XYZ file of C-alpha atoms in Angstrom:
773
model
C 119.796 -34.644 -27.540
C 117.454 -32.530 -29.698
C 114.704 -30.379 -27.698
C 111.946 -28.129 -29.075
C 113.200 -24.572 -29.140
C 109.737 -23.289 -28.982
C 108.608 -21.832 -25.983
C 104.663 -21.200 -25.443
C 104.023 -18.275 -23.253
C 106.915 -15.781 -23.463
C 106.943 -12.376 -22.412
C 106.644 -9.712 -25.103
C 104.238 -11.900 -26.991
C 100.538 -12.094 -27.478
C 98.775 -14.816 -25.375
C 94.975 -14.723 -24.806
C 93.778 -14.468 -21.143
C 94.081 -17.438 -19.169
C 90.318 -17.571 -18.522
C 89.382 -16.589 -21.639
C 87.634 -19.789 -22.851
C 86.066 -20.192 -19.481
C 84.589 -16.844 -19.548
C 82.881 -17.438 -22.947
C 81.741 -20.710 -22.012
C 80.185 -19.951 -18.574
C 82.925 -21.959 -16.785
C 84.686 -19.434 -14.898
C 83.714 -19.283 -11.236
C 82.595 -16.119 -9.508
C 81.930 -15.720 -5.782
C 78.207 -16.330 -6.408
C 79.068 -19.781 -8.047
C 80.694 -21.211 -4.962
C 78.346 -24.044 -3.945
C 76.567 -22.813 -0.848
C 76.929 -25.484 2.195
C 73.582 -26.528 3.866
C 72.356 -23.990 6.155
C 73.243 -21.066 4.172
C 71.705 -17.845 5.349
C 71.554 -14.573 3.125
C 71.571 -10.768 4.171
C 70.442 -7.774 3.073
C 70.599 -4.142 3.662
C 67.954 -1.947 4.910
C 68.569 1.750 3.819
C 67.620 5.169 4.691
C 64.554 6.845 2.629
C 65.338 10.482 3.678
C 68.569 12.273 2.585
C 69.707 13.918 5.786
C 68.491 13.444 9.384
C 68.949 13.172 13.055
C 68.347 9.521 14.063
C 66.271 8.997 17.075
C 65.294 5.177 16.713
C 64.922 2.117 14.710
C 61.534 -0.047 14.912
C 62.620 -3.318 13.466
C 59.576 -5.278 14.705
C 58.002 -5.702 11.595
C 61.518 -6.793 9.924
C 61.907 -9.625 12.477
C 58.253 -10.664 12.029
C 58.517 -10.999 8.335
C 58.449 -14.691 6.915
C 61.794 -16.656 6.845
C 63.637 -13.691 8.894
C 66.590 -15.101 11.216
C 67.503 -11.863 12.788
C 68.937 -8.317 12.325
C 72.223 -6.624 12.860
C 72.369 -2.886 13.654
C 75.272 -0.752 15.084
C 74.634 -2.207 18.649
C 75.481 -5.454 17.565
C 78.856 -4.624 16.305
C 81.487 -6.726 18.540
C 84.442 -4.478 17.764
C 84.828 -1.146 16.328
C 81.697 0.863 14.156
C 84.100 1.920 11.266
C 85.126 1.198 7.745
C 87.164 4.039 6.740
C 89.793 2.941 4.463
C 92.174 5.893 5.433
C 91.779 5.533 9.254
C 89.967 9.111 9.753
C 86.972 7.154 11.733
C 84.278 8.826 9.727
C 82.489 5.745 8.044
C 80.540 3.878 10.386
C 79.086 0.423 9.293
C 75.736 1.677 10.485
C 75.144 4.942 11.832
C 73.827 5.808 15.343
C 73.109 9.244 15.223
C 72.846 10.980 11.876
C 71.558 10.041 8.583
C 73.806 11.441 5.982
C 72.486 10.434 2.300
C 69.415 8.824 0.982
C 69.985 5.102 0.441
C 72.539 5.003 3.442
C 72.595 1.581 4.833
C 71.259 1.617 8.487
C 70.925 -2.293 9.267
C 71.228 -5.746 8.015
C 68.418 -8.439 7.506
C 69.595 -12.068 7.919
C 67.165 -14.457 6.622
C 66.546 -17.829 5.221
C 66.469 -16.621 1.491
C 67.696 -13.847 -0.435
C 64.178 -12.766 -1.347
C 62.911 -13.133 2.328
C 65.629 -10.842 3.537
C 65.298 -8.275 0.648
C 61.521 -8.074 1.225
C 61.991 -7.643 4.977
C 64.396 -4.953 4.492
C 61.731 -2.480 3.433
C 59.740 -3.113 6.664
C 61.515 -1.027 9.117
C 60.411 2.236 10.702
C 62.743 4.963 11.117
C 62.086 7.627 13.652
C 64.118 10.646 12.661
C 64.180 14.400 12.204
C 64.879 15.925 8.616
C 67.746 18.343 8.061
C 68.702 20.450 5.069
C 70.974 18.869 2.593
C 73.327 19.870 0.013
C 73.886 17.599 -2.839
C 76.714 19.121 -4.884
C 80.240 20.825 -4.076
C 78.974 24.338 -5.064
C 75.683 24.157 -2.752
C 78.026 22.596 -0.151
C 80.375 25.460 0.087
C 77.735 27.933 0.006
C 76.035 25.812 3.128
C 79.333 26.191 4.949
C 80.054 22.375 4.593
C 83.471 21.262 5.861
C 86.052 19.305 3.868
C 86.056 15.606 4.355
C 89.697 15.883 4.178
C 92.797 18.171 4.176
C 92.866 20.161 0.973
C 96.138 20.116 -1.220
C 98.085 23.163 -2.790
C 100.483 22.801 -5.377
C 102.465 25.764 -6.189
C 105.316 26.686 -8.470
C 106.787 29.992 -9.735
C 104.978 33.390 -9.210
C 101.390 33.230 -9.727
C 101.493 37.112 -10.044
C 102.294 36.385 -13.727
C 98.597 35.962 -14.505
C 98.465 39.904 -14.188
C 101.261 40.287 -16.694
C 100.249 38.199 -19.684
C 99.159 39.757 -22.914
C 96.019 37.433 -22.589
C 93.903 36.255 -19.739
C 90.644 34.144 -19.505
C 88.620 32.727 -16.779
C 86.220 29.909 -16.723
C 84.158 27.082 -14.837
C 83.517 23.728 -15.908
C 81.116 20.958 -14.204
C 82.373 17.398 -14.757
C 79.860 14.867 -13.872
C 80.809 11.451 -11.853
C 80.464 7.953 -13.308
C 79.029 4.402 -11.894
C 81.608 1.481 -12.007
C 78.711 -0.550 -13.873
C 80.583 -3.776 -12.980
C 78.923 -7.112 -14.726
C 79.447 -8.602 -11.343
C 77.907 -6.777 -8.537
C 79.248 -6.613 -5.028
C 79.078 -9.802 -3.261
C 80.575 -11.451 -0.020
C 80.107 -15.060 1.335
C 81.392 -15.623 4.774
C 82.197 -19.016 6.477
C 82.609 -19.573 10.017
C 85.348 -21.404 11.306
C 86.509 -22.653 14.552
C 87.355 -20.044 17.537
C 87.609 -16.768 16.176
C 87.996 -17.823 12.480
C 86.111 -16.790 9.362
C 86.821 -16.991 5.777
C 85.400 -14.673 3.328
C 84.865 -15.171 -0.313
C 84.349 -11.803 -2.050
C 84.750 -9.581 -5.067
C 87.221 -7.189 -3.870
C 90.450 -5.430 -5.419
C 92.062 -5.211 -1.814
C 91.702 -8.600 0.024
C 94.222 -7.266 2.722
C 91.993 -4.303 3.703
C 88.944 -6.330 3.590
C 90.905 -8.697 6.024
C 91.714 -5.970 8.079
C 88.285 -4.192 8.089
C 86.539 -7.430 9.230
C 88.981 -8.057 11.725
C 88.579 -4.469 13.118
C 84.706 -4.658 13.167
C 85.058 -8.111 14.688
C 87.450 -7.184 17.328
C 89.788 -9.919 16.517
C 93.324 -10.075 14.964
C 93.911 -10.045 11.334
C 95.007 -13.765 11.525
C 92.009 -14.882 12.337
C 90.392 -13.616 8.949
C 91.024 -15.056 5.544
C 89.882 -13.460 2.394
C 89.747 -15.341 -1.089
C 89.359 -13.645 -4.313
C 89.467 -16.186 -7.316
C 88.401 -13.481 -9.931
C 86.224 -10.411 -10.166
C 83.664 -9.679 -12.858
C 85.130 -6.106 -13.418
C 85.974 -3.721 -10.680
C 87.546 -0.380 -12.038
C 88.031 0.827 -8.393
C 84.619 0.383 -7.388
C 85.816 -2.628 -5.016
C 88.690 -1.186 -3.812
C 87.260 0.188 -0.423
C 83.486 -0.370 -1.223
C 83.465 -4.013 -0.447
C 84.467 -3.599 3.133
C 80.732 -2.956 4.033
C 79.546 -6.346 2.514
C 82.324 -8.194 3.502
C 82.017 -7.064 7.200
C 78.153 -7.512 7.368
C 78.562 -11.266 6.022
C 81.313 -11.808 8.520
C 79.409 -10.499 11.532
C 76.297 -12.486 10.548
C 78.106 -15.602 9.894
C 79.933 -15.401 13.354
C 76.816 -14.541 15.440
C 74.712 -17.317 13.838
C 77.594 -19.776 13.101
C 76.246 -20.288 9.606
C 77.471 -19.258 6.148
C 76.145 -16.078 4.939
C 75.965 -14.371 1.526
C 75.126 -10.849 0.894
C 74.456 -9.922 -2.791
C 72.524 -6.552 -3.319
C 70.413 -5.985 -6.351
C 71.729 -3.365 -8.918
C 69.601 -0.818 -7.567
C 70.969 -0.946 -4.384
C 74.371 -1.595 -5.603
C 74.345 1.722 -7.327
C 72.609 3.841 -4.482
C 74.726 2.469 -1.620
C 78.378 2.486 -3.222
C 80.447 5.281 -4.276
C 81.307 6.616 -7.638
C 83.492 8.704 -9.626
C 84.164 12.142 -8.151
C 82.223 15.397 -9.671
C 84.223 18.206 -9.943
C 83.339 21.610 -10.349
C 86.833 23.360 -11.763
C 87.354 27.030 -11.781
C 90.398 28.140 -13.787
C 92.105 31.191 -14.470
C 94.861 31.005 -17.385
C 97.085 33.854 -18.943
C 98.980 33.013 -22.125
C 100.902 34.823 -24.983
C 100.171 35.622 -28.699
C 101.555 32.216 -29.626
C 99.181 30.583 -27.058
C 101.880 29.481 -24.605
C 100.654 29.428 -21.181
C 102.258 31.768 -18.948
C 100.272 31.242 -15.770
C 97.650 28.621 -14.446
C 95.447 29.099 -11.089
C 92.964 26.270 -10.671
C 90.611 25.198 -7.914
C 89.025 21.865 -8.012
C 85.902 21.282 -5.994
C 84.767 17.686 -5.495
C 81.636 16.249 -4.545
C 83.222 13.627 -2.241
C 79.795 12.519 -0.365
C 79.332 11.906 3.413
C 82.678 10.593 4.492
C 86.572 10.571 3.411
C 86.519 7.108 2.117
C 89.633 7.829 -0.616
C 88.669 11.318 -1.493
C 92.015 12.656 -0.267
C 94.130 10.863 -2.602
C 91.489 11.268 -5.531
C 91.511 15.009 -5.388
C 95.126 14.813 -4.966
C 95.795 13.132 -8.019
C 93.378 15.581 -10.064
C 95.749 18.200 -9.188
C 98.755 16.003 -10.233
C 97.238 15.533 -13.265
C 95.863 19.150 -13.994
C 98.961 19.742 -16.289
C 98.294 16.972 -18.357
C 101.368 17.131 -21.092
C 102.030 20.748 -20.440
C 104.348 22.826 -18.861
C 103.003 25.437 -16.702
C 105.647 28.188 -15.802
C 103.637 29.583 -12.978
C 101.124 27.631 -11.315
C 98.828 27.335 -8.299
C 96.515 24.480 -7.945
C 94.030 24.009 -4.966
C 91.721 21.073 -4.261
C 88.257 21.341 -2.128
C 87.117 17.982 -1.204
C 83.745 18.931 -0.271
C 81.341 17.007 2.130
C 78.040 16.261 0.468
C 74.848 14.384 1.237
C 75.458 11.835 -1.163
C 76.984 8.609 -1.319
C 80.649 8.557 -0.509
C 82.564 8.665 -3.738
C 85.619 6.501 -4.340
C 87.976 5.138 -6.752
C 87.475 4.739 -10.270
C 90.078 4.059 -13.202
C 92.496 7.181 -13.318
C 91.685 7.970 -9.967
C 90.861 11.846 -10.096
C 93.654 12.154 -13.013
C 91.064 12.097 -15.788
C 89.318 15.270 -14.112
C 92.634 17.159 -13.981
C 93.340 16.324 -17.370
C 89.847 17.510 -18.674
C 90.531 20.766 -16.856
C 93.971 21.003 -18.887
C 92.362 20.305 -22.109
C 89.727 22.886 -21.562
C 92.340 25.610 -21.120
C 94.037 24.487 -24.337
C 90.718 24.621 -25.983
C 89.826 28.358 -24.541
C 93.063 29.528 -25.524
C 92.663 28.208 -29.239
C 89.350 29.631 -29.759
C 90.779 33.032 -28.413
C 93.332 33.199 -30.707
C 91.618 31.619 -33.957
C 94.095 28.729 -33.734
C 93.911 25.078 -34.301
C 93.897 23.450 -30.811
C 96.644 20.795 -31.698
C 98.822 23.838 -32.451
C 98.455 25.175 -29.166
C 98.784 21.711 -27.386
C 102.009 21.391 -29.050
C 103.390 24.813 -28.172
C 102.892 23.950 -24.362
C 104.393 20.350 -24.348
C 106.775 19.590 -21.732
C 110.200 19.869 -22.758
C 113.481 18.830 -21.050
C 116.229 20.025 -18.794
C 117.645 21.933 -21.663
C 114.860 24.305 -22.142
C 113.846 24.430 -18.511
C 110.535 23.241 -19.506
C 110.627 20.003 -17.593
C 109.285 20.545 -13.823
C 105.539 19.650 -12.913
C 103.550 21.645 -10.277
C 104.675 18.892 -7.681
C 108.362 19.585 -8.500
C 109.178 16.486 -10.124
C 111.326 16.563 -13.182
C 109.904 14.831 -16.255
C 112.759 12.780 -17.757
C 110.883 10.149 -19.855
C 109.176 12.724 -22.235
C 108.188 11.346 -25.617
C 104.749 12.984 -26.161
C 105.998 15.155 -29.013
C 106.887 12.008 -30.833
C 103.591 10.191 -29.952
C 101.587 13.026 -31.140
C 103.556 13.549 -34.249
C 103.168 10.008 -35.213
C 99.385 10.042 -34.767
C 99.210 13.289 -36.626
C 100.653 11.481 -39.568
C 99.047 8.123 -39.465
C 95.763 9.379 -38.678
C 96.018 12.142 -41.596
C 94.722 14.743 -39.025
C 95.665 17.901 -41.117
C 93.824 16.664 -44.087
C 91.023 15.392 -42.332
C 90.716 18.861 -40.259
C 90.481 20.495 -43.573
C 87.902 18.225 -44.858
C 85.751 18.733 -41.669
C 86.223 22.660 -42.090
C 84.989 22.267 -45.846
C 81.998 19.965 -44.430
C 80.949 22.522 -41.934
C 80.812 25.266 -44.455
C 78.720 23.141 -46.723
C 76.021 21.806 -44.328
C 73.809 23.407 -41.899
C 72.066 20.294 -39.991
C 74.815 17.956 -39.813
C 78.273 19.325 -38.394
C 81.661 17.654 -37.779
C 84.448 17.962 -35.197
C 87.926 16.631 -34.962
C 90.194 16.775 -32.280
C 93.711 15.115 -31.105
C 94.480 15.129 -27.645
C 97.587 13.967 -25.772
C 97.678 11.859 -22.320
C 100.751 11.889 -19.563
C 100.013 9.930 -16.616
C 101.981 9.500 -13.455
C 102.407 5.641 -12.417
C 102.638 4.757 -8.675
C 100.417 4.906 -5.522
C 100.741 8.542 -4.185
C 100.595 6.691 -0.646
C 104.342 5.403 -0.964
C 103.714 2.626 1.408
C 101.572 0.999 -0.992
C 104.158 0.574 -3.690
C 105.132 -2.969 -2.410
C 103.946 -6.510 -3.327
C 104.459 -10.069 -2.512
C 104.322 -13.545 -4.271
C 104.550 -17.101 -3.274
C 105.916 -19.622 -5.823
C 106.023 -23.426 -5.695
C 107.884 -25.642 -8.235
C 106.791 -29.375 -7.449
C 108.929 -32.504 -7.938
C 107.356 -33.161 -11.267
C 108.229 -29.965 -12.653
C 104.584 -28.101 -12.441
C 104.528 -24.570 -10.801
C 102.073 -22.900 -8.577
C 101.740 -19.293 -8.760
C 100.311 -17.014 -5.912
C 100.661 -13.338 -5.648
C 98.913 -10.000 -3.953
C 97.416 -8.796 -7.172
C 93.655 -9.605 -8.091
C 92.167 -10.546 -11.532
C 89.201 -8.388 -12.630
C 89.277 -9.248 -16.385
C 92.489 -7.162 -16.905
C 94.821 -10.102 -17.532
C 97.149 -9.648 -14.474
C 97.195 -13.464 -13.950
C 98.009 -13.884 -17.337
C 101.058 -11.507 -17.568
C 102.475 -12.315 -14.087
C 102.433 -16.119 -15.258
C 104.084 -15.190 -18.513
C 106.780 -13.705 -16.378
C 107.413 -16.653 -14.217
C 107.585 -18.721 -17.540
C 110.066 -16.666 -18.916
C 112.124 -16.784 -15.925
C 112.406 -20.892 -16.197
C 112.090 -20.978 -19.956
C 109.021 -23.285 -19.438
C 105.798 -23.222 -21.007
C 102.812 -21.084 -19.858
C 100.634 -24.166 -19.469
C 103.147 -25.570 -16.910
C 102.070 -22.744 -14.232
C 98.792 -23.180 -12.258
C 97.465 -19.539 -11.188
C 96.016 -19.906 -7.903
C 93.417 -17.902 -6.192
C 94.543 -14.474 -4.370
C 94.240 -15.125 -0.699
C 95.555 -13.427 2.362
C 96.915 -16.670 3.747
C 99.425 -17.107 1.347
C 100.823 -13.336 0.561
C 99.875 -10.930 3.501
C 99.765 -7.177 3.545
C 99.072 -6.703 -0.084
C 98.159 -3.553 -1.625
C 95.008 -2.882 -3.803
C 95.172 -3.799 -7.332
C 94.861 -0.539 -8.522
C 96.775 2.740 -9.838
C 97.774 0.625 -12.804
C 100.474 -0.841 -10.510
C 99.334 -4.605 -10.842
C 101.798 -5.955 -13.382
C 104.670 -3.601 -12.190
C 104.412 -4.643 -8.442
C 103.040 -8.310 -8.764
C 105.263 -9.190 -11.833
C 108.299 -7.945 -10.141
C 107.557 -9.898 -6.780
C 106.906 -13.039 -8.930
C 110.093 -12.504 -10.686
C 112.036 -12.184 -7.647
C 110.457 -15.548 -6.564
C 111.476 -17.191 -9.725
C 114.998 -15.823 -9.479
C 115.500 -17.328 -5.980
C 114.389 -20.712 -6.959
C 116.393 -20.400 -10.254
C 119.344 -19.526 -8.536
C 119.067 -22.692 -6.287
C 118.674 -24.793 -9.126
C 121.803 -23.277 -10.781
C 123.884 -23.837 -7.865
C 122.679 -27.316 -7.504
C 123.262 -28.231 -11.031
C 126.494 -26.692 -10.894
C 127.755 -28.739 -7.704
C 126.077 -31.734 -9.389
C 127.668 -31.963 -12.631
C 131.001 -30.097 -11.752
C 130.546 -27.204 -14.149
C 130.831 -23.635 -13.609
C 127.406 -21.590 -12.739
C 127.697 -19.826 -15.940
C 127.506 -23.255 -17.907
C 123.976 -23.677 -16.475
C 121.693 -22.404 -19.050
C 117.887 -22.476 -18.932
C 116.552 -23.345 -22.604
C 112.801 -23.843 -23.591
C 111.638 -26.527 -21.360
C 115.343 -27.913 -20.978
C 118.366 -26.941 -18.957
C 121.679 -27.008 -20.258
C 124.400 -27.857 -17.729
C 127.774 -28.108 -19.451
C 127.613 -31.038 -22.023
C 124.311 -32.456 -20.591
C 120.578 -31.426 -21.540
C 117.947 -32.110 -19.139
C 114.467 -31.729 -19.227
C 113.258 -28.982 -16.636
C 111.413 -31.708 -14.713
C 114.422 -33.767 -14.553
C 116.554 -31.132 -13.052
C 113.449 -30.248 -10.538
C 113.169 -34.005 -9.525
C 117.073 -34.434 -9.021
C 117.243 -31.033 -6.967
C 114.093 -32.313 -5.005
C 115.924 -35.668 -4.183
C 118.755 -33.555 -3.022
C 116.744 -31.592 -0.739
C 116.979 -28.451 -2.224
C 114.147 -25.690 -1.347
C 111.628 -25.263 -4.444
C 109.521 -22.704 -2.696
C 109.870 -18.980 -2.318
C 108.506 -16.003 -1.178
C 109.168 -13.209 -3.676
C 108.901 -9.277 -2.591
C 109.210 -5.764 -4.437
C 108.909 -2.213 -3.476
C 109.354 0.575 -6.027
C 112.262 2.541 -5.853
C 113.274 5.962 -5.886
C 109.530 7.585 -5.070
C 108.737 9.874 -2.279
C 106.205 12.466 -1.460
C 105.907 15.331 0.857
C 102.166 16.572 0.977
C 102.687 19.188 3.199
C 105.227 20.878 0.978
C 103.567 19.851 -2.255
C 106.972 18.456 -3.335
C 108.539 15.309 -4.539
C 108.655 12.678 -6.743
C 105.367 10.582 -6.375
C 105.585 8.704 -9.713
C 107.911 6.373 -10.948
C 107.573 6.883 -14.351
C 105.037 8.490 -16.881
C 102.820 6.517 -19.389
C 101.951 8.508 -22.620
C 99.362 8.317 -25.465
C 97.363 10.304 -27.847
C 93.930 9.901 -29.358
C 92.304 11.458 -32.681
C 88.637 11.365 -32.901
C 86.128 12.616 -35.339
C 82.589 12.863 -34.675
C 79.257 14.146 -36.402
C 76.354 16.077 -34.641
C 72.914 16.570 -35.376
C 72.279 20.216 -34.754
C 68.336 19.422 -34.700
C 68.368 16.949 -31.895
C 71.991 17.252 -30.288
C 72.394 13.378 -31.194
C 75.870 12.353 -32.617
C 78.051 9.627 -33.525
C 81.681 8.790 -33.390
C 82.958 8.342 -36.898
C 86.571 7.532 -36.463
C 89.122 7.244 -33.742
C 92.960 6.564 -34.095
C 95.210 5.913 -30.978
C 98.884 5.282 -30.552
C 99.611 4.558 -26.710
C 102.640 3.875 -24.902
C 103.024 0.646 -22.805
C 106.847 0.728 -23.039
C 107.981 -3.048 -23.990
C 104.487 -4.586 -23.610
C 104.235 -7.951 -21.866
C 101.349 -9.095 -23.903
C 100.379 -6.903 -27.013
C 96.989 -8.255 -27.661
C 96.064 -7.993 -23.813
C 97.249 -4.468 -23.893
C 95.478 -3.455 -26.895
C 92.387 -4.757 -25.533
C 92.905 -2.363 -22.247
C 93.472 0.486 -24.456
C 90.227 -0.226 -26.553
C 88.126 -0.675 -23.490
C 89.618 2.363 -21.533
C 88.576 4.369 -24.422
C 85.097 3.533 -24.730
C 84.630 3.606 -20.754
C 86.274 7.121 -20.998
C 84.230 8.225 -23.936
C 81.257 6.854 -22.216
C 82.054 9.286 -19.010
C 82.269 12.289 -20.923
C 79.144 11.583 -23.449
C 76.215 9.387 -22.217
C 77.040 8.530 -18.478
C 74.933 10.710 -16.736
C 74.134 10.718 -12.777
C 71.511 12.765 -11.703
C 70.074 13.449 -8.110
C 66.477 15.049 -7.704
C 65.963 17.801 -5.243
C 65.094 15.382 -2.417
C 68.371 13.959 -2.816
C 67.462 10.525 -4.504
C 69.962 9.033 -7.187
C 67.438 8.545 -10.011
C 69.937 7.030 -12.447
C 70.166 3.698 -10.462
C 69.766 0.935 -13.256
C 70.698 0.247 -16.649
C 67.340 1.523 -17.672
C 68.180 5.085 -16.687
C 72.174 5.104 -16.449
C 73.573 4.602 -20.088
C 76.974 3.060 -20.588
C 78.200 2.864 -24.241
C 77.003 -0.105 -26.346
C 78.790 -1.926 -28.975
C 76.948 0.371 -31.315
C 78.601 3.442 -29.848
C 81.893 2.663 -30.738
C 83.911 4.571 -33.307
C 82.672 3.272 -36.869
C 86.523 3.069 -37.635
C 88.430 2.373 -34.731
C 92.337 1.857 -35.049
C 94.561 1.174 -32.343
C 98.253 0.891 -32.145
C 100.888 0.576 -29.574
C 104.028 2.466 -29.551
C 106.192 -0.675 -30.223
C 109.407 1.390 -30.171
C 108.836 2.478 -26.461
C 110.767 0.990 -23.829
C 110.559 2.208 -20.031
C 113.794 3.963 -19.062
C 113.065 2.924 -15.506
C 113.467 -0.939 -14.397
C 110.064 -2.156 -14.440
C 109.073 -5.680 -15.149
C 110.697 -6.370 -18.487
C 110.663 -2.747 -19.225
C 106.947 -2.493 -19.680
C 104.512 0.298 -18.696
C 101.099 0.156 -16.799
C 97.979 0.012 -19.194
C 95.070 -0.032 -16.827
C 94.301 3.645 -16.385
C 96.106 5.879 -18.958
C 94.064 5.246 -21.856
C 91.105 5.898 -20.074
C 91.996 9.750 -20.860
C 92.135 9.045 -24.656
C 88.265 9.390 -24.677
C 88.605 13.125 -24.151
C 89.257 13.684 -27.721
C 85.823 12.948 -28.464
C 84.719 15.525 -25.953
C 86.811 17.969 -27.609
C 85.884 16.974 -31.174
C 82.225 17.487 -30.179
C 83.049 21.015 -28.842
C 84.485 21.524 -32.319
C 81.304 20.525 -34.032
C 79.015 22.660 -31.675
C 81.657 25.519 -32.325
C 81.084 25.587 -36.044
C 77.608 27.004 -35.382
C 79.208 30.183 -34.514
C 81.934 29.997 -36.958
C 84.517 28.926 -34.095
C 84.644 32.349 -32.841
C 83.738 31.130 -29.236
C 84.709 28.146 -26.892
C 81.358 26.014 -26.384
C 82.352 25.649 -22.845
C 80.772 22.106 -22.965
C 80.259 20.479 -19.285
C 80.501 16.864 -19.231
C 78.778 14.489 -19.623
C 78.150 16.195 -23.151
C 74.649 14.272 -23.379
C 72.590 15.060 -26.562
C 70.651 17.492 -24.451
C 73.588 19.311 -23.663
C 75.030 19.462 -27.265
C 71.433 20.693 -28.306
C 71.446 23.662 -25.863
C 74.980 24.401 -26.523
C 74.013 24.728 -30.251
C 71.061 26.878 -29.547
C 72.952 29.222 -27.527
C 76.067 29.609 -29.725
C 73.279 29.986 -33.107
C 72.066 33.227 -31.019
C 75.705 34.461 -31.535
C 75.867 33.702 -35.120
């Protein structure tokens, strides 16, 4: 019997996103596309117009009298606990009762017949309050004596006294701006009441289980009364990990109170003012080094603008310290975090989760050393790379041994493929011959640790059904936000059964099917959920093998899965034939899979452990041109070589690398968050907050995956995470801009650009260095 040996959808092969056609044709359904049942109500948030104040009362009479208004919800109407803190610190009320902590803080919700009616009525409240002094950034917060929002962390190894003994030493300060998530689909929740205590919430969240627990917590009901569904999101980037909690609980409270479906969808302005962003940092560094540029000691303090509550600031500032070494070995090191409370929106997760801020600090120190010694920064980078156990240069500041180090090979290959040395010589020649236009080029590395630093989050579940006709339904705890997670996990299942991808139906993420899931974050979506799905597939496959061996009287080793077929001794069956026979023999064709990441541990109190299962590596080379009269610039060319292990889906991974680079570049160049002195966020819409456009991408953009790489750890098909690590490749643009500015003073001084390096900042730096020329 002949059979088709071609498998459509195997792993380690290009396959388009499972929803790609639906995306471009407008057929992909998001939360706001769900048909609204008759009687659906709409909610909108009423927010503060002061930055810091003592609350005395709310007069909502005008709100209630507005056309179309059904009612309002305040803190007094919360049936359960008035808290949505994701870390259990109980410092984040749904609505405040005593103190307003930032401009734009939600104070109540309006429920009305239409969204427009709710939105208009929300502006009519009268708030009785007494204004208080406020602090908007980590420096002013420290000066005002503000507390930390969570316990700070210290990482220490070696003798920091080595700072005093090295031939060279320098100190500096760098300010790093935050970043808005600017997801295409904004925050949204749609709650439908059920019988008894039940409520179903459709929402755009990266963490359905947390949304479920928060809704139950606020309603005062058990988690089994709340179902949270997520088919897909229109982007997340971390902004829907904990920030969705507020919208989910408001919709659920209103739905249960009025026993009608309730939808809440803020407009973009309120979405940006009421939800957290990437943490701003002010970083003080003190670095000692020898004549060759080898670092001898580092002392760093990382003060973060955390906002009014802790949210996820603890693990974010921790990860900033974890990555303050980037790819470099520090013989003696002390790193300390300062998670400062400020009177701004509570900052939250964002792609990289604090890691990019730490990596930028490492690259700034490398850059400083290079200018101090008159050397190429790449030379200093290579001199400080991690080594291995043989040279004793393999221990991180948190005492984890780096056992998978491939950064030297990645950088060497990119240095050759990008023709870095010749192009740097050409840049130096160009700058010597031109006054107005100046060029810069930089090659920067990335080493990024993969795992949740909260060890208990490193687990996942999956539910797999094989139906009697051979079709397969897949459900797992991860969420799809455009990154292709569902496609990759389905490929894993297709490979396990050796069936075509099209045979698998990917179903929505729901707390009804897979409980106690972790957020789709920390770049762990494929690692965790792929392994859980594989576990489920292997359980069913083992049952099929045992059944076939018994039915046809062969050894289990003689049962082989072939493309869409199963070889049982001399018998060749179509996959669906074997499944049908197994069903008729009452073989269980469903399985719940589970996976937990092995060999990780972390003791925060001592600052020691193995928080990361493995590291992902990459490197980027960028060339830029600046106009010294205006500060404007363009990215001429970028070459990237990135390590994703044995890629599950190379075309999706390349897309992730490209998108992450552009988003990282935007963070460091055009995306500026600005609060006025009154504490109002002024960059709260696309008209004032500038993300990169298609025209801002590098004119020449070469992206390659390190096809020779294979994860040494037993990850899903030996692949590596790709969500966050390439975000830091955008740092090469900031470093290239710095070189272009430094040329004005003949490269004698580090420009010390703060980020984002907007054209205004570039121009001011040029003017400052021109005065030194």
